[in-house]
Amino acid sequence: DRDVGRKAQWEACRRMAKLGSIAISVRSAVNKTKGDANAWVDAYTDQDGWHRIDQAQRHLEVWLNNPELDADVDEKALGVARRVYEDTIQLMAEGFSSALGKAGWTISKSLHQTRIFGEVVTERPKPVAYFLVDAMRFEMGVELARRLPKTSEVSVKHAVCALPSITPIGMAALQPGASSSFNVIEQGGKLGARIGDAFLPDLPARKKLAAARIPKLVDITLDDLLNRQPSRLAKAIDGAQVVMVRSQEIDHAGEAGFTSLSPKVMDAVIDNIAGAIRRLAAAGIEHVVISADHGHLLFEIGRAHV
């Protein structure tokens, strides 16, 4: 109870045990799942669904980078916990991919990513904040909901991303107009999406489309929002109908190969979004929609980050 380092080691043990326990439970359920692609999605996104395994793995990896953990965690025990996680998500990926292929790569009962702006954002009273968070996983959204004030009215709903599930396609799918016109194409040697007459291979193209289609739009990064003085923030968003908030921290950390930092960045982004929502509420924005372009798996294969 008194040795901080020792307590940190015991906490690491607890998190390894929790990950192993959830993984075994999920693996048993995966082996029994025989339904179509909709059944697999439901099993993952249910309140006590399979997303808990990814959440438990993230919690463990975050803790392993805790500065209070001044002694090494037993590598054999850690290897067992990580292996049972990897084996379970491998089974999950194989089973879901098979079911998805049989369904013609469509999941009929789920909200599609291209409909989020048209059916979710536009239906909210204005002004509304619209967060586009690169690489934010479903389980992170579940945790974010728990970190918001108890007085808030919060709901978590999954959506199925456009394929291929990469940033240029997923971020384009979240733009206005995607529900009525969305095609994945190659143009000028670049892969991107077309909405109407606009080709969207990158951020500048997406920002141009959003500015043209959303009246009184304010576009701001999560970092800029958090670092502005309250009075300056209120002035910047005054009169806006939609405040589009962009976050790329998670994806940047993963793609840059910051293996030890990535879990901490993920955890920090959850808190930062919660803080940004509070700041926006203080500035008069009461309605918020948070979405992502794609999710990801967080583990090492050799020296690669997935």
XYZ file of C-alpha atoms in Angstrom:
306
model
C 0.000 0.000 0.000
C 2.947 2.368 0.522
C 5.412 1.513 -2.250
C 4.257 3.396 -5.347
C 6.330 1.283 -7.707
C 5.065 -1.953 -6.171
C 1.468 -0.784 -6.440
C 2.070 0.013 -10.093
C 3.343 -3.525 -10.674
C 0.249 -5.023 -9.050
C -1.940 -2.796 -11.202
C -0.132 -4.088 -14.283
C -0.855 -7.642 -13.087
C -4.516 -6.780 -12.615
C -4.767 -5.354 -16.132
C -3.019 -8.369 -17.663
C -5.405 -10.694 -15.840
C -8.415 -8.662 -16.948
C -7.292 -8.695 -20.578
C -6.743 -12.459 -20.439
C -10.104 -13.078 -18.804
C -12.017 -10.966 -21.340
C -10.074 -12.490 -24.231
C -10.973 -16.030 -23.185
C -14.633 -15.066 -22.824
C -14.698 -13.324 -26.199
C -12.865 -16.180 -27.912
C -15.470 -18.628 -26.665
C -18.253 -16.397 -28.020
C -16.481 -15.921 -31.369
C -16.155 -19.673 -31.836
C -19.915 -20.030 -31.344
C -20.945 -17.181 -33.667
C -22.468 -18.501 -36.874
C -24.708 -15.596 -37.946
C -24.393 -13.149 -40.810
C -22.270 -9.982 -40.816
C -24.945 -8.089 -38.882
C -24.660 -10.574 -36.015
C -20.893 -10.053 -35.852
C -21.251 -6.276 -35.729
C -23.928 -6.521 -33.045
C -21.748 -8.846 -30.969
C -18.868 -6.375 -31.081
C -20.889 -3.212 -30.401
C -23.346 -4.440 -27.760
C -23.062 -2.792 -24.357
C -21.090 -5.750 -23.005
C -19.810 -6.743 -26.418
C -16.492 -7.781 -27.851
C -15.166 -4.212 -27.988
C -14.246 -4.726 -24.339
C -11.223 -6.785 -25.394
C -9.740 -3.867 -27.343
C -10.480 -1.536 -24.463
C -8.769 -3.838 -21.955
C -5.728 -4.159 -24.219
C -5.447 -0.380 -24.565
C -5.734 0.065 -20.801
C -2.902 -2.411 -20.297
C -0.610 -0.829 -22.881
C -1.248 2.644 -21.446
C -0.317 1.423 -17.968
C 2.892 -0.234 -19.147
C 4.151 3.253 -20.033
C 3.273 4.646 -16.601
C 6.317 6.428 -15.103
C 5.410 4.982 -11.691
C 6.117 1.516 -13.084
C 9.813 1.735 -12.306
C 10.455 -2.031 -12.479
C 9.998 -4.326 -15.460
C 6.812 -6.338 -15.730
C 7.400 -10.076 -16.041
C 7.914 -10.616 -19.769
C 6.561 -14.162 -19.768
C 3.303 -13.124 -18.122
C 2.989 -10.119 -20.431
C 3.655 -12.311 -23.437
C 0.845 -14.679 -22.426
C -1.626 -11.802 -22.061
C -0.650 -10.279 -25.389
C -0.731 -13.612 -27.197
C -4.225 -14.533 -26.052
C -5.378 -11.081 -27.206
C -3.758 -11.432 -30.620
C -5.092 -14.968 -31.085
C -8.608 -13.817 -30.219
C -8.683 -10.827 -32.552
C -7.251 -13.034 -35.302
C -10.216 -15.389 -34.921
C -12.557 -12.411 -34.827
C -11.058 -10.910 -37.996
C -11.221 -14.187 -39.896
C -14.809 -14.894 -38.877
C -16.043 -11.386 -39.588
C -14.231 -11.187 -42.946
C -15.830 -14.464 -44.015
C -19.305 -13.298 -42.980
C -18.776 -9.920 -44.652
C -17.675 -11.551 -47.899
C -20.767 -13.772 -47.932
C -22.908 -10.650 -47.411
C -21.438 -8.982 -50.486
C -19.367 -6.568 -48.349
C -22.466 -4.843 -47.029
C -23.975 -4.664 -43.547
C -27.613 -3.870 -44.110
C -28.773 -3.072 -40.579
C -26.082 -0.555 -39.639
C -25.775 3.155 -40.272
C -23.303 3.721 -43.089
C -20.557 6.278 -42.649
C -21.712 8.281 -45.682
C -25.046 8.980 -43.952
C -23.644 10.488 -40.752
C -23.600 14.085 -41.906
C -26.937 13.952 -43.707
C -28.853 11.970 -41.089
C -27.130 12.816 -37.817
C -25.366 16.174 -38.029
C -28.001 18.035 -40.037
C -30.781 16.802 -37.749
C -29.203 18.372 -34.657
C -30.316 21.845 -33.507
C -27.875 24.537 -34.560
C -25.223 25.433 -33.720
C -23.695 21.968 -33.660
C -20.087 20.810 -33.281
C -18.944 18.001 -35.591
C -15.772 16.177 -34.520
C -13.838 14.198 -37.143
C -11.335 12.115 -35.190
C -8.778 10.217 -37.237
C -8.442 6.561 -36.107
C -10.780 6.781 -33.110
C -11.991 3.284 -32.240
C -15.524 2.339 -31.194
C -14.356 1.353 -27.703
C -12.826 4.813 -27.285
C -16.217 6.352 -28.045
C -17.749 4.149 -25.351
C -15.139 5.343 -22.864
C -15.555 8.977 -23.909
C -19.269 8.742 -23.148
C -18.402 7.636 -19.603
C -16.022 10.575 -19.126
C -18.620 13.208 -20.008
C -20.654 14.888 -17.248
C -23.476 12.776 -15.857
C -25.877 15.617 -16.608
C -25.168 15.293 -20.351
C -27.518 13.442 -22.681
C -25.176 11.045 -24.470
C -25.705 8.168 -26.879
C -23.201 5.883 -28.618
C -24.054 4.365 -31.978
C -21.815 2.447 -34.360
C -21.459 3.109 -38.074
C -19.914 1.008 -40.823
C -17.068 2.713 -42.634
C -16.617 3.039 -46.381
C -14.085 0.701 -47.968
C -11.142 0.730 -48.186
C -10.979 1.862 -44.561
C -8.202 4.435 -44.952
C -8.137 8.113 -44.057
C -8.768 9.673 -47.514
C -11.860 7.500 -48.020
C -13.236 7.571 -44.475
C -12.845 11.323 -44.022
C -14.480 11.944 -47.392
C -17.404 9.718 -46.363
C -18.056 12.029 -43.404
C -18.477 15.101 -45.618
C -21.734 16.808 -46.641
C -23.261 15.287 -49.751
C -21.707 11.844 -49.230
C -25.090 10.211 -48.634
C -26.345 11.070 -52.114
C -23.159 10.883 -54.158
C -20.087 8.896 -53.121
C -17.717 6.899 -55.294
C -14.181 5.657 -54.679
C -12.001 6.416 -57.694
C -8.415 6.881 -58.803
C -7.551 10.157 -60.452
C -4.149 11.505 -61.364
C -2.465 8.579 -59.659
C -4.260 9.280 -56.364
C -6.960 7.239 -54.640
C -9.842 9.252 -53.268
C -13.599 9.697 -53.206
C -15.811 11.709 -55.485
C -18.804 13.616 -54.115
C -20.732 15.293 -56.891
C -18.099 16.854 -59.146
C -15.485 17.144 -56.384
C -12.554 14.731 -56.132
C -11.349 14.432 -52.525
C -7.884 12.868 -52.227
C -6.670 14.986 -49.315
C -7.499 17.434 -46.515
C -7.403 20.665 -48.595
C -9.953 19.210 -51.021
C -12.216 18.099 -48.163
C -12.008 21.497 -46.478
C -12.911 23.218 -49.759
C -15.958 20.983 -50.221
C -17.172 21.495 -46.638
C -16.783 25.276 -46.896
C -18.802 25.318 -50.115
C -21.623 23.128 -48.792
C -22.021 24.158 -45.146
C -23.266 27.710 -44.521
C -21.554 29.535 -41.653
C -18.972 26.804 -41.138
C -16.070 27.195 -38.717
C -13.205 24.717 -39.254
C -10.779 24.260 -36.362
C -8.324 21.654 -35.094
C -8.734 20.036 -31.693
C -5.381 21.430 -30.599
C -6.311 24.970 -31.641
C -9.650 24.720 -29.869
C -8.029 23.596 -26.613
C -5.343 26.274 -26.708
C -7.540 29.294 -27.411
C -8.582 31.571 -24.611
C -12.319 31.190 -23.854
C -13.068 34.722 -25.075
C -11.165 34.147 -28.341
C -12.869 30.804 -28.875
C -16.316 32.314 -28.311
C -15.515 35.062 -30.814
C -14.187 32.595 -33.399
C -17.335 30.442 -33.381
C -19.859 33.249 -32.912
C -22.626 32.885 -35.485
C -21.445 29.474 -36.715
C -24.024 26.888 -37.693
C -21.498 24.032 -37.744
C -18.132 23.936 -35.970
C -16.022 21.212 -37.581
C -13.305 20.003 -35.194
C -10.483 17.910 -36.657
C -8.137 15.595 -34.747
C -5.257 13.642 -36.307
C -3.184 12.927 -33.200
C -3.977 9.209 -32.910
C -3.283 8.375 -36.536
C -0.101 10.455 -36.616
C 1.303 8.726 -33.525
C 0.612 5.269 -34.941
C 1.900 5.932 -38.446
C 5.026 7.635 -37.122
C 5.911 4.434 -35.271
C 5.726 5.869 -31.745
C 4.941 2.463 -30.273
C 5.263 3.443 -26.627
C 3.471 6.768 -27.038
C 0.504 5.626 -29.138
C -1.595 4.200 -26.269
C -0.980 7.330 -24.194
C -1.956 9.525 -27.144
C -5.186 7.577 -27.517
C -6.004 8.060 -23.857
C -5.087 11.743 -23.997
C -7.309 12.332 -27.029
C -10.324 10.950 -25.159
C -9.739 13.437 -22.349
C -9.017 16.236 -24.812
C -12.284 15.672 -26.659
C -14.175 15.692 -23.371
C -12.423 18.946 -22.460
C -13.181 20.432 -25.882
C -16.870 19.602 -25.479
C -16.919 21.421 -22.141
C -15.237 24.461 -23.707
C -17.704 24.487 -26.596
C -20.623 24.199 -24.185
C -19.320 27.210 -22.269
C -19.197 29.083 -25.594
C -22.850 28.253 -26.319
C -22.700 25.037 -28.371
C -24.891 22.427 -26.743
C -25.058 19.737 -29.444
C -22.091 17.642 -30.529
C -21.589 14.763 -32.981
C -18.326 12.800 -32.824
C -17.273 10.415 -35.561
C -14.170 8.792 -37.041
C -12.831 7.809 -40.437
C -11.682 4.348 -39.345
C -10.486 2.384 -36.331
C -7.309 0.360 -35.888
C -5.621 -2.428 -34.008
C -2.897 -1.511 -31.558
C -0.064 -4.016 -31.312
C 3.381 -4.693 -32.696
C 4.245 -7.018 -35.551
C 8.001 -7.058 -35.497
C 8.648 -3.323 -35.439
C 5.514 -2.291 -37.321
C 2.539 -0.533 -35.772
C -0.859 -1.592 -37.044
